[in-house]
mmCIF file of N, CA and C in Angstrom:
data_model
loop_
_atom_site.group_PDB
_atom_site.id
_atom_site.type_symbol
_atom_site.label_atom_id
_atom_site.label_comp_id
_atom_site.label_asym_id
_atom_site.label_seq_id
_atom_site.Cartn_x
_atom_site.Cartn_y
_atom_site.Cartn_z
ATOM 1 N N MET S 1 2.658 -13.089 13.456
ATOM 2 C CA MET S 1 2.673 -12.038 12.463
ATOM 3 C C MET S 1 2.570 -10.690 13.169
ATOM 4 N N THR S 2 3.318 -9.718 12.653
ATOM 5 C CA THR S 2 3.173 -8.350 13.134
ATOM 6 C C THR S 2 3.037 -7.414 11.946
ATOM 7 N N ILE S 3 2.267 -6.368 12.135
ATOM 8 C CA ILE S 3 2.139 -5.295 11.154
ATOM 9 C C ILE S 3 2.521 -4.018 11.884
ATOM 10 N N GLU S 4 3.566 -3.369 11.429
ATOM 11 C CA GLU S 4 4.057 -2.169 12.087
ATOM 12 C C GLU S 4 4.249 -1.045 11.085
ATOM 13 N N ARG S 5 4.210 0.184 11.589
ATOM 14 C CA ARG S 5 4.521 1.342 10.756
ATOM 15 C C ARG S 5 6.003 1.291 10.403
ATOM 16 N N VAL S 6 6.332 1.587 9.150
ATOM 17 C CA VAL S 6 7.715 1.583 8.693
ATOM 18 C C VAL S 6 8.480 2.727 9.358
ATOM 19 N N THR S 7 9.684 2.408 9.812
ATOM 20 C CA THR S 7 10.612 3.404 10.350
ATOM 21 C C THR S 7 11.891 3.356 9.518
ATOM 22 N N THR S 8 12.791 4.289 9.772
ATOM 23 C CA THR S 8 14.050 4.290 9.021
ATOM 24 C C THR S 8 14.815 2.982 9.218
ATOM 25 N N GLU S 9 14.645 2.345 10.373
ATOM 26 C CA GLU S 9 15.335 1.081 10.621
ATOM 27 C C GLU S 9 14.824 -0.057 9.733
ATOM 28 N N ASP S 10 13.645 0.105 9.153
ATOM 29 C CA ASP S 10 13.045 -0.934 8.307
ATOM 30 C C ASP S 10 13.392 -0.795 6.825
ATOM 31 N N LEU S 11 13.994 0.311 6.434
ATOM 32 C CA LEU S 11 14.126 0.622 5.006
ATOM 33 C C LEU S 11 14.921 -0.410 4.215
ATOM 34 N N LEU S 12 15.985 -0.949 4.775
ATOM 35 C CA LEU S 12 16.768 -1.943 4.027
ATOM 36 C C LEU S 12 15.988 -3.231 3.797
ATOM 37 N N GLU S 13 15.072 -3.564 4.707
ATOM 38 C CA GLU S 13 14.228 -4.752 4.515
ATOM 39 C C GLU S 13 13.020 -4.443 3.639
ATOM 40 N N LEU S 14 12.581 -3.193 3.665
ATOM 41 C CA LEU S 14 11.439 -2.780 2.848
ATOM 42 C C LEU S 14 11.789 -2.709 1.368
ATOM 43 N N LEU S 15 12.998 -2.261 1.073
ATOM 44 C CA LEU S 15 13.394 -2.019 -0.316
ATOM 45 C C LEU S 15 13.206 -3.229 -1.234
ATOM 46 N N PRO S 16 13.627 -4.445 -0.870
ATOM 47 C CA PRO S 16 13.388 -5.584 -1.772
ATOM 48 C C PRO S 16 11.902 -5.865 -2.000
ATOM 49 N N LEU S 17 11.076 -5.603 -0.997
ATOM 50 C CA LEU S 17 9.629 -5.785 -1.166
ATOM 51 C C LEU S 17 9.085 -4.756 -2.144
ATOM 52 N N MET S 18 9.569 -3.522 -2.032
ATOM 53 C CA MET S 18 9.141 -2.484 -2.975
ATOM 54 C C MET S 18 9.587 -2.829 -4.393
ATOM 55 N N ARG S 19 10.789 -3.384 -4.518
ATOM 56 C CA ARG S 19 11.266 -3.821 -5.840
ATOM 57 C C ARG S 19 10.360 -4.908 -6.402
ATOM 58 N N GLY S 20 9.964 -5.856 -5.550
ATOM 59 C CA GLY S 20 9.082 -6.933 -5.994
ATOM 60 C C GLY S 20 7.759 -6.407 -6.510
ATOM 61 N N ASP S 21 7.211 -5.415 -5.824
ATOM 62 C CA ASP S 21 5.958 -4.791 -6.258
ATOM 63 C C ASP S 21 6.154 -4.105 -7.606
ATOM 64 N N CYS S 22 7.226 -3.346 -7.739
ATOM 65 C CA CYS S 22 7.505 -2.661 -9.004
ATOM 66 C C CYS S 22 7.769 -3.655 -10.131
ATOM 67 N N ASP S 23 8.474 -4.742 -9.835
ATOM 68 C CA ASP S 23 8.734 -5.770 -10.855
ATOM 69 C C ASP S 23 7.423 -6.352 -11.374
ATOM 70 N N PHE S 24 6.478 -6.580 -10.462
ATOM 71 C CA PHE S 24 5.190 -7.134 -10.867
ATOM 72 C C PHE S 24 4.512 -6.230 -11.892
ATOM 73 N N TYR S 25 4.606 -4.915 -11.690
ATOM 74 C CA TYR S 25 3.970 -3.960 -12.594
ATOM 75 C C TYR S 25 4.903 -3.486 -13.706
ATOM 76 N N ALA S 26 6.071 -4.112 -13.825
ATOM 77 C CA ALA S 26 7.032 -3.830 -14.897
ATOM 78 C C ALA S 26 7.424 -2.355 -14.941
ATOM 79 N N VAL S 27 7.713 -1.802 -13.766
ATOM 80 C CA VAL S 27 8.230 -0.441 -13.665
ATOM 81 C C VAL S 27 9.521 -0.501 -12.858
ATOM 82 N N SER S 28 10.375 0.489 -13.035
ATOM 83 C CA SER S 28 11.673 0.392 -12.368
ATOM 84 C C SER S 28 12.201 1.749 -11.892
ATOM 85 N N PRO S 29 11.482 2.382 -10.962
ATOM 86 C CA PRO S 29 12.079 3.588 -10.383
ATOM 87 C C PRO S 29 13.354 3.207 -9.627
ATOM 88 N N SER S 30 14.224 4.172 -9.454
ATOM 89 C CA SER S 30 15.492 3.867 -8.779
ATOM 90 C C SER S 30 15.260 3.570 -7.295
ATOM 91 N N ASP S 31 16.186 2.825 -6.721
ATOM 92 C CA ASP S 31 16.119 2.567 -5.285
ATOM 93 C C ASP S 31 16.174 3.880 -4.502
ATOM 94 N N ASP S 32 16.981 4.821 -4.975
ATOM 95 C CA ASP S 32 17.060 6.116 -4.291
ATOM 96 C C ASP S 32 15.708 6.820 -4.276
ATOM 97 N N ASP S 33 14.978 6.754 -5.392
ATOM 98 C CA ASP S 33 13.654 7.387 -5.449
ATOM 99 C C ASP S 33 12.648 6.664 -4.550
ATOM 100 N N ARG S 34 12.708 5.345 -4.537
ATOM 101 C CA ARG S 34 11.808 4.589 -3.658
ATOM 102 C C ARG S 34 12.075 4.925 -2.193
ATOM 103 N N LEU S 35 13.352 4.988 -1.825
ATOM 104 C CA LEU S 35 13.715 5.315 -0.448
ATOM 105 C C LEU S 35 13.343 6.754 -0.099
ATOM 106 N N ALA S 36 13.476 7.667 -1.049
ATOM 107 C CA ALA S 36 13.088 9.062 -0.803
ATOM 108 C C ALA S 36 11.595 9.147 -0.507
ATOM 109 N N MET S 37 10.788 8.391 -1.249
ATOM 110 C CA MET S 37 9.351 8.373 -0.986
ATOM 111 C C MET S 37 9.069 7.842 0.416
ATOM 112 N N SER S 38 9.697 6.740 0.769
ATOM 113 C CA SER S 38 9.487 6.156 2.096
ATOM 114 C C SER S 38 9.915 7.122 3.194
ATOM 115 N N ARG S 39 11.024 7.810 3.000
ATOM 116 C CA ARG S 39 11.483 8.783 3.997
ATOM 117 C C ARG S 39 10.511 9.954 4.126
ATOM 118 N N ALA S 40 9.929 10.389 3.023
ATOM 119 C CA ALA S 40 8.938 11.476 3.081
ATOM 120 C C ALA S 40 7.733 11.042 3.919
ATOM 121 N N LEU S 41 7.322 9.798 3.779
ATOM 122 C CA LEU S 41 6.197 9.283 4.566
ATOM 123 C C LEU S 41 6.569 9.184 6.042
ATOM 124 N N ILE S 42 7.780 8.725 6.324
ATOM 125 C CA ILE S 42 8.238 8.624 7.710
ATOM 126 C C ILE S 42 8.308 10.014 8.350
ATOM 127 N N ASP S 43 8.791 10.989 7.581
ATOM 128 C CA ASP S 43 8.980 12.344 8.104
ATOM 129 C C ASP S 43 7.676 13.092 8.358
ATOM 130 N N ASP S 44 6.628 12.804 7.573
ATOM 131 C CA ASP S 44 5.382 13.566 7.728
ATOM 132 C C ASP S 44 4.152 12.675 7.492
ATOM 133 N N PRO S 45 3.926 11.715 8.386
ATOM 134 C CA PRO S 45 2.820 10.770 8.173
ATOM 135 C C PRO S 45 1.436 11.411 8.222
ATOM 136 N N GLU S 46 1.266 12.485 8.927
ATOM 137 C CA GLU S 46 -0.052 13.119 9.004
ATOM 138 C C GLU S 46 -0.424 13.823 7.706
ATOM 139 N N LYS S 47 0.564 14.346 7.003
ATOM 140 C CA LYS S 47 0.290 15.031 5.738
ATOM 141 C C LYS S 47 0.406 14.097 4.539
ATOM 142 N N GLU S 48 1.463 13.292 4.527
ATOM 143 C CA GLU S 48 1.773 12.503 3.348
ATOM 144 C C GLU S 48 1.096 11.131 3.330
ATOM 145 N N GLY S 49 1.247 10.379 4.397
ATOM 146 C CA GLY S 49 0.731 9.021 4.452
ATOM 147 C C GLY S 49 1.690 8.143 5.234
ATOM 148 N N VAL S 50 1.471 6.847 5.195
ATOM 149 C CA VAL S 50 2.277 5.914 5.967
ATOM 150 C C VAL S 50 2.519 4.640 5.174
ATOM 151 N N GLN S 51 3.564 3.933 5.586
ATOM 152 C CA GLN S 51 3.798 2.590 5.073
ATOM 153 C C GLN S 51 3.784 1.639 6.254
ATOM 154 N N PHE S 52 3.287 0.442 5.990
ATOM 155 C CA PHE S 52 3.271 -0.606 7.002
ATOM 156 C C PHE S 52 4.075 -1.782 6.470
ATOM 157 N N ILE S 53 4.757 -2.466 7.370
ATOM 158 C CA ILE S 53 5.545 -3.634 7.001
ATOM 159 C C ILE S 53 4.999 -4.838 7.776
ATOM 160 N N ALA S 54 4.844 -5.936 7.072
ATOM 161 C CA ALA S 54 4.376 -7.182 7.687
ATOM 162 C C ALA S 54 5.579 -8.072 7.930
ATOM 163 N N ARG S 55 5.610 -8.674 9.116
ATOM 164 C CA ARG S 55 6.688 -9.591 9.476
ATOM 165 C C ARG S 55 6.086 -10.924 9.901
ATOM 166 N N ASP S 56 6.771 -11.985 9.534
ATOM 167 C CA ASP S 56 6.325 -13.313 9.969
ATOM 168 C C ASP S 56 6.744 -13.541 11.416
ATOM 169 N N ASP S 57 6.421 -14.701 11.945
ATOM 170 C CA ASP S 57 6.706 -14.994 13.352
ATOM 171 C C ASP S 57 8.199 -15.005 13.668
ATOM 172 N N ALA S 58 9.030 -15.173 12.659
ATOM 173 C CA ALA S 58 10.480 -15.134 12.856
ATOM 174 C C ALA S 58 11.041 -13.716 12.726
ATOM 175 N N GLY S 59 10.165 -12.747 12.433
ATOM 176 C CA GLY S 59 10.603 -11.361 12.297
ATOM 177 C C GLY S 59 11.036 -10.971 10.902
ATOM 178 N N ARG S 60 10.893 -11.879 9.941
ATOM 179 C CA ARG S 60 11.292 -11.612 8.554
ATOM 180 C C ARG S 60 10.249 -10.736 7.865
ATOM 181 N N ALA S 61 10.700 -9.669 7.170
ATOM 182 C CA ALA S 61 9.807 -8.793 6.424
ATOM 183 C C ALA S 61 9.257 -9.548 5.213
ATOM 184 N N VAL S 62 7.913 -9.649 5.128
ATOM 185 C CA VAL S 62 7.305 -10.438 4.050
ATOM 186 C C VAL S 62 6.294 -9.652 3.223
ATOM 187 N N GLY S 63 5.957 -8.425 3.623
ATOM 188 C CA GLY S 63 4.985 -7.656 2.855
ATOM 189 C C GLY S 63 4.936 -6.213 3.320
ATOM 190 N N PHE S 64 4.279 -5.393 2.519
ATOM 191 C CA PHE S 64 4.118 -3.989 2.889
ATOM 192 C C PHE S 64 2.884 -3.409 2.221
ATOM 193 N N ALA S 65 2.454 -2.295 2.766
ATOM 194 C CA ALA S 65 1.376 -1.512 2.164
ATOM 195 C C ALA S 65 1.737 -0.040 2.309
ATOM 196 N N THR S 66 1.355 0.745 1.318
ATOM 197 C CA THR S 66 1.569 2.191 1.352
ATOM 198 C C THR S 66 0.211 2.874 1.297
ATOM 199 N N LEU S 67 -0.001 3.788 2.221
ATOM 200 C CA LEU S 67 -1.270 4.497 2.352
ATOM 201 C C LEU S 67 -1.008 5.989 2.207
ATOM 202 N N PHE S 68 -1.637 6.611 1.213
ATOM 203 C CA PHE S 68 -1.505 8.049 0.982
ATOM 204 C C PHE S 68 -2.807 8.754 1.346
ATOM 205 N N TRP S 69 -2.687 9.991 1.789
ATOM 206 C CA TRP S 69 -3.870 10.799 2.125
ATOM 207 C C TRP S 69 -4.226 11.713 0.974
ATOM 208 N N THR S 70 -5.518 11.840 0.737
ATOM 209 C CA THR S 70 -6.035 12.785 -0.244
ATOM 210 C C THR S 70 -7.444 13.171 0.190
ATOM 211 N N TRP S 71 -8.124 13.901 -0.645
ATOM 212 C CA TRP S 71 -9.510 14.295 -0.397
ATOM 213 C C TRP S 71 -10.367 13.793 -1.539
ATOM 214 N N ALA S 72 -11.630 13.530 -1.257
ATOM 215 C CA ALA S 72 -12.591 13.137 -2.288
ATOM 216 C C ALA S 72 -13.715 14.168 -2.302
ATOM 217 N N THR S 73 -13.799 14.929 -3.367
ATOM 218 C CA THR S 73 -14.854 15.927 -3.492
ATOM 219 C C THR S 73 -16.226 15.269 -3.418
ATOM 220 N N SER S 74 -16.344 14.082 -4.001
ATOM 221 C CA SER S 74 -17.641 13.397 -4.022
ATOM 222 C C SER S 74 -18.106 13.007 -2.622
ATOM 223 N N ASP S 75 -17.191 12.886 -1.675
ATOM 224 C CA ASP S 75 -17.540 12.586 -0.286
ATOM 225 C C ASP S 75 -17.410 13.814 0.616
ATOM 226 N N ALA S 76 -16.750 14.855 0.105
ATOM 227 C CA ALA S 76 -16.404 16.028 0.906
ATOM 228 C C ALA S 76 -15.691 15.584 2.177
ATOM 229 N N ALA S 77 -14.741 14.663 2.006
ATOM 230 C CA ALA S 77 -14.058 14.078 3.155
ATOM 231 C C ALA S 77 -12.675 13.585 2.741
ATOM 232 N N ARG S 78 -11.854 13.359 3.752
ATOM 233 C CA ARG S 78 -10.526 12.785 3.538
ATOM 234 C C ARG S 78 -10.680 11.329 3.095
ATOM 235 N N LEU S 79 -9.740 10.908 2.272
ATOM 236 C CA LEU S 79 -9.732 9.565 1.708
ATOM 237 C C LEU S 79 -8.333 8.981 1.881
ATOM 238 N N GLY S 80 -8.237 7.734 2.258
ATOM 239 C CA GLY S 80 -6.961 7.025 2.280
ATOM 240 C C GLY S 80 -6.859 6.169 1.032
ATOM 241 N N VAL S 81 -5.757 6.288 0.320
ATOM 242 C CA VAL S 81 -5.531 5.508 -0.894
ATOM 243 C C VAL S 81 -4.398 4.515 -0.628
ATOM 244 N N MET S 82 -4.738 3.239 -0.649
ATOM 245 C CA MET S 82 -3.729 2.189 -0.505
ATOM 246 C C MET S 82 -3.085 2.014 -1.879
ATOM 247 N N ASN S 83 -1.967 2.695 -2.059
ATOM 248 C CA ASN S 83 -1.319 2.712 -3.361
ATOM 249 C C ASN S 83 -0.537 1.433 -3.629
ATOM 250 N N ASP S 84 -0.063 0.801 -2.585
ATOM 251 C CA ASP S 84 0.700 -0.441 -2.734
ATOM 252 C C ASP S 84 0.213 -1.466 -1.725
ATOM 253 N N LEU S 85 0.144 -2.691 -2.167
ATOM 254 C CA LEU S 85 -0.041 -3.844 -1.284
ATOM 255 C C LEU S 85 0.746 -4.972 -1.926
ATOM 256 N N PHE S 86 1.744 -5.459 -1.207
ATOM 257 C CA PHE S 86 2.598 -6.504 -1.765
ATOM 258 C C PHE S 86 2.978 -7.477 -0.667
ATOM 259 N N VAL S 87 2.878 -8.760 -0.994
ATOM 260 C CA VAL S 87 3.348 -9.831 -0.112
ATOM 261 C C VAL S 87 4.274 -10.701 -0.945
ATOM 262 N N SER S 88 5.433 -11.033 -0.380
ATOM 263 C CA SER S 88 6.399 -11.847 -1.122
ATOM 264 C C SER S 88 5.761 -13.184 -1.505
ATOM 265 N N PRO S 89 6.109 -13.699 -2.674
ATOM 266 C CA PRO S 89 5.475 -14.923 -3.162
ATOM 267 C C PRO S 89 5.515 -16.083 -2.170
ATOM 268 N N ASP S 90 6.601 -16.245 -1.432
ATOM 269 C CA ASP S 90 6.703 -17.373 -0.506
ATOM 270 C C ASP S 90 5.847 -17.198 0.748
ATOM 271 N N ALA S 91 5.294 -16.002 0.961
ATOM 272 C CA ALA S 91 4.456 -15.752 2.137
ATOM 273 C C ALA S 91 2.977 -15.599 1.783
ATOM 274 N N ARG S 92 2.657 -15.659 0.505
ATOM 275 C CA ARG S 92 1.259 -15.479 0.091
ATOM 276 C C ARG S 92 0.402 -16.614 0.620
ATOM 277 N N GLY S 93 -0.828 -16.280 0.966
ATOM 278 C CA GLY S 93 -1.744 -17.256 1.529
ATOM 279 C C GLY S 93 -1.647 -17.344 3.045
ATOM 280 N N GLY S 94 -0.786 -16.538 3.646
ATOM 281 C CA GLY S 94 -0.585 -16.575 5.092
ATOM 282 C C GLY S 94 -1.377 -15.537 5.862
ATOM 283 N N GLY S 95 -2.267 -14.810 5.195
ATOM 284 C CA GLY S 95 -3.085 -13.809 5.873
ATOM 285 C C GLY S 95 -2.453 -12.433 5.970
ATOM 286 N N TYR S 96 -1.266 -12.261 5.396
ATOM 287 C CA TYR S 96 -0.580 -10.979 5.483
ATOM 288 C C TYR S 96 -1.307 -9.873 4.726
ATOM 289 N N ALA S 97 -1.809 -10.178 3.537
ATOM 290 C CA ALA S 97 -2.523 -9.157 2.763
ATOM 291 C C ALA S 97 -3.750 -8.670 3.532
ATOM 292 N N ASP S 98 -4.519 -9.595 4.078
ATOM 293 C CA ASP S 98 -5.704 -9.215 4.849
ATOM 294 C C ASP S 98 -5.320 -8.327 6.030
ATOM 295 N N ALA S 99 -4.243 -8.699 6.724
ATOM 296 C CA ALA S 99 -3.813 -7.931 7.892
ATOM 297 C C ALA S 99 -3.310 -6.548 7.496
ATOM 298 N N LEU S 100 -2.609 -6.437 6.377
ATOM 299 C CA LEU S 100 -2.148 -5.128 5.912
ATOM 300 C C LEU S 100 -3.323 -4.243 5.515
ATOM 301 N N ILE S 101 -4.308 -4.822 4.831
ATOM 302 C CA ILE S 101 -5.500 -4.052 4.460
ATOM 303 C C ILE S 101 -6.210 -3.560 5.713
ATOM 304 N N GLU S 102 -6.377 -4.421 6.686
ATOM 305 C CA GLU S 102 -7.062 -4.022 7.916
ATOM 306 C C GLU S 102 -6.289 -2.925 8.648
ATOM 307 N N ARG S 103 -4.981 -3.010 8.640
ATOM 308 C CA ARG S 103 -4.185 -1.964 9.297
ATOM 309 C C ARG S 103 -4.359 -0.631 8.564
ATOM 310 N N CYS S 104 -4.395 -0.658 7.238
ATOM 311 C CA CYS S 104 -4.643 0.566 6.465
ATOM 312 C C CYS S 104 -6.033 1.119 6.775
ATOM 313 N N ARG S 105 -7.010 0.243 6.841
ATOM 314 C CA ARG S 105 -8.381 0.662 7.155
ATOM 315 C C ARG S 105 -8.454 1.283 8.540
ATOM 316 N N SER S 106 -7.801 0.671 9.495
ATOM 317 C CA SER S 106 -7.766 1.193 10.856
ATOM 318 C C SER S 106 -7.096 2.562 10.905
ATOM 319 N N GLU S 107 -6.020 2.704 10.159
ATOM 320 C CA GLU S 107 -5.313 3.990 10.121
ATOM 321 C C GLU S 107 -6.189 5.070 9.489
ATOM 322 N N CYS S 108 -6.981 4.700 8.502
ATOM 323 C CA CYS S 108 -7.918 5.662 7.911
ATOM 324 C C CYS S 108 -8.891 6.162 8.969
ATOM 325 N N GLY S 109 -9.428 5.256 9.755
ATOM 326 C CA GLY S 109 -10.347 5.646 10.817
ATOM 327 C C GLY S 109 -9.684 6.553 11.832
ATOM 328 N N ARG S 110 -8.449 6.215 12.204
ATOM 329 C CA ARG S 110 -7.715 7.048 13.155
ATOM 330 C C ARG S 110 -7.479 8.443 12.603
ATOM 331 N N ARG S 111 -7.247 8.547 11.310
ATOM 332 C CA ARG S 111 -6.922 9.815 10.652
ATOM 333 C C ARG S 111 -8.165 10.610 10.274
ATOM 334 N N GLY S 112 -9.344 10.009 10.394
ATOM 335 C CA GLY S 112 -10.574 10.707 10.040
ATOM 336 C C GLY S 112 -10.982 10.556 8.585
ATOM 337 N N ALA S 113 -10.347 9.637 7.871
ATOM 338 C CA ALA S 113 -10.739 9.370 6.482
ATOM 339 C C ALA S 113 -12.020 8.543 6.484
ATOM 340 N N THR S 114 -12.898 8.823 5.554
ATOM 341 C CA THR S 114 -14.167 8.106 5.505
ATOM 342 C C THR S 114 -14.093 6.817 4.699
ATOM 343 N N ARG S 115 -13.063 6.685 3.869
ATOM 344 C CA ARG S 115 -12.936 5.491 3.038
ATOM 345 C C ARG S 115 -11.475 5.136 2.824
ATOM 346 N N LEU S 116 -11.244 3.861 2.598
ATOM 347 C CA LEU S 116 -9.978 3.341 2.103
ATOM 348 C C LEU S 116 -10.244 2.884 0.677
ATOM 349 N N ALA S 117 -9.470 3.386 -0.265
ATOM 350 C CA ALA S 117 -9.659 3.033 -1.677
ATOM 351 C C ALA S 117 -8.346 2.503 -2.235
ATOM 352 N N TRP S 118 -8.425 1.723 -3.321
ATOM 353 C CA TRP S 118 -7.242 1.207 -3.984
ATOM 354 C C TRP S 118 -7.605 0.748 -5.377
ATOM 355 N N GLN S 119 -6.588 0.449 -6.164
ATOM 356 C CA GLN S 119 -6.757 -0.065 -7.516
ATOM 357 C C GLN S 119 -5.879 -1.296 -7.669
ATOM 358 N N THR S 120 -6.208 -2.102 -8.654
ATOM 359 C CA THR S 120 -5.319 -3.187 -9.053
ATOM 360 C C THR S 120 -5.466 -3.387 -10.558
ATOM 361 N N ALA S 121 -4.521 -4.086 -11.129
ATOM 362 C CA ALA S 121 -4.567 -4.364 -12.560
ATOM 363 C C ALA S 121 -5.734 -5.290 -12.877
ATOM 364 N N LEU S 122 -6.308 -5.116 -14.051
ATOM 365 C CA LEU S 122 -7.448 -5.942 -14.456
ATOM 366 C C LEU S 122 -7.113 -7.425 -14.490
ATOM 367 N N ASP S 123 -5.846 -7.754 -14.769
ATOM 368 C CA ASP S 123 -5.465 -9.161 -14.851
ATOM 369 C C ASP S 123 -4.886 -9.719 -13.550
ATOM 370 N N ASN S 124 -4.895 -8.929 -12.476
ATOM 371 C CA ASN S 124 -4.352 -9.400 -11.199
ATOM 372 C C ASN S 124 -5.468 -10.092 -10.412
ATOM 373 N N GLU S 125 -5.809 -11.276 -10.868
ATOM 374 C CA GLU S 125 -6.943 -12.005 -10.292
ATOM 375 C C GLU S 125 -6.688 -12.460 -8.864
ATOM 376 N N ARG S 126 -5.455 -12.764 -8.526
ATOM 377 C CA ARG S 126 -5.146 -13.179 -7.147
ATOM 378 C C ARG S 126 -5.459 -12.043 -6.184
ATOM 379 N N ALA S 127 -5.022 -10.821 -6.527
ATOM 380 C CA ALA S 127 -5.307 -9.663 -5.673
ATOM 381 C C ALA S 127 -6.812 -9.402 -5.609
ATOM 382 N N GLN S 128 -7.490 -9.524 -6.726
ATOM 383 C CA GLN S 128 -8.941 -9.294 -6.736
ATOM 384 C C GLN S 128 -9.651 -10.267 -5.806
ATOM 385 N N ALA S 129 -9.188 -11.503 -5.753
ATOM 386 C CA ALA S 129 -9.797 -12.482 -4.849
ATOM 387 C C ALA S 129 -9.607 -12.058 -3.391
ATOM 388 N N VAL S 130 -8.438 -11.536 -3.063
ATOM 389 C CA VAL S 130 -8.195 -11.036 -1.703
ATOM 390 C C VAL S 130 -9.138 -9.879 -1.410
ATOM 391 N N TYR S 131 -9.221 -8.934 -2.313
ATOM 392 C CA TYR S 131 -10.032 -7.733 -2.091
ATOM 393 C C TYR S 131 -11.510 -8.077 -1.933
ATOM 394 N N GLU S 132 -11.971 -9.027 -2.697
ATOM 395 C CA GLU S 132 -13.372 -9.433 -2.554
ATOM 396 C C GLU S 132 -13.584 -10.199 -1.248
ATOM 397 N N ARG S 133 -12.605 -11.000 -0.846
ATOM 398 C CA ARG S 133 -12.714 -11.753 0.404
ATOM 399 C C ARG S 133 -12.807 -10.835 1.618
ATOM 400 N N VAL S 134 -12.074 -9.702 1.591
ATOM 401 C CA VAL S 134 -12.108 -8.791 2.739
ATOM 402 C C VAL S 134 -13.286 -7.817 2.682
ATOM 403 N N GLY S 135 -14.129 -7.944 1.663
ATOM 404 C CA GLY S 135 -15.328 -7.115 1.583
ATOM 405 C C GLY S 135 -15.181 -5.848 0.771
ATOM 406 N N GLY S 136 -14.125 -5.765 -0.022
ATOM 407 C CA GLY S 136 -13.937 -4.585 -0.871
ATOM 408 C C GLY S 136 -15.059 -4.471 -1.896
ATOM 409 N N HIS S 137 -15.440 -3.246 -2.198
ATOM 410 C CA HIS S 137 -16.479 -2.969 -3.196
ATOM 411 C C HIS S 137 -15.813 -2.647 -4.529
ATOM 412 N N ARG S 138 -16.143 -3.415 -5.540
ATOM 413 C CA ARG S 138 -15.549 -3.227 -6.867
ATOM 414 C C ARG S 138 -16.226 -2.059 -7.577
ATOM 415 N N GLU S 139 -15.394 -1.190 -8.125
ATOM 416 C CA GLU S 139 -15.862 -0.107 -8.986
ATOM 417 C C GLU S 139 -15.112 -0.230 -10.296
ATOM 418 N N GLN S 140 -15.629 0.388 -11.322
ATOM 419 C CA GLN S 140 -14.912 0.381 -12.578
ATOM 420 C C GLN S 140 -14.742 1.795 -13.075
ATOM 421 N N TRP S 141 -13.479 2.139 -13.279
ATOM 422 C CA TRP S 141 -13.118 3.443 -13.815
ATOM 423 C C TRP S 141 -12.084 3.219 -14.910
ATOM 424 N N LEU S 142 -12.005 4.149 -15.770
ATOM 425 C CA LEU S 142 -10.987 4.121 -16.802
ATOM 426 C C LEU S 142 -9.937 5.149 -16.425
ATOM 427 N N ASP S 143 -8.713 4.720 -16.214
ATOM 428 C CA ASP S 143 -7.650 5.621 -15.777
ATOM 429 C C ASP S 143 -6.979 6.293 -16.967
ATOM 430 N N TYR S 144 -6.607 7.547 -16.756
ATOM 431 C CA TYR S 144 -5.809 8.308 -17.715
ATOM 432 C C TYR S 144 -4.668 8.950 -16.968
ATOM 433 N N TRP S 145 -3.627 9.299 -17.672
ATOM 434 C CA TRP S 145 -2.531 10.042 -17.066
ATOM 435 C C TRP S 145 -1.760 10.786 -18.142
ATOM 436 N N LEU S 146 -1.068 11.827 -17.723
ATOM 437 C CA LEU S 146 -0.178 12.605 -18.582
ATOM 438 C C LEU S 146 1.154 12.763 -17.877
ATOM 439 N N PRO S 147 2.226 12.813 -18.619
ATOM 440 C CA PRO S 147 3.494 13.107 -17.959
ATOM 441 C C PRO S 147 3.478 14.564 -17.471
ATOM 442 N N ALA S 148 4.119 14.786 -16.330
ATOM 443 C CA ALA S 148 4.155 16.159 -15.791
ATOM 444 C C ALA S 148 5.440 16.854 -16.167
#
């Protein structure tokens, strides 16, 4: 298994994984918009964030994680937000999710972020089991949003 930072050469293999993640959450941004986001991360990882791609021993792309940078007033420190974590169904249970989380955590430390944070759907019990297994601390918040 390898976990590497996404480069432009990875985008065609990353795109189906991003689609799988969006399908799970029943959202459908365009492929062009997904690729534009990935390119923005590639172009400015120190400001925007990074994506990581997981590959199996044969080199096949099987998962990804997206890490965005922000600040937390409550910590008065930089925060890394793992906005996406996805492993293809046929590769689940192979340790890829744990490895992607650890790579995001390591990148937070390298960047000077004091915490790695993320969210998941209340009914995504498989993901919750992974997060609890790796030592994630559960919090409960009620999310709101408005269209911009």
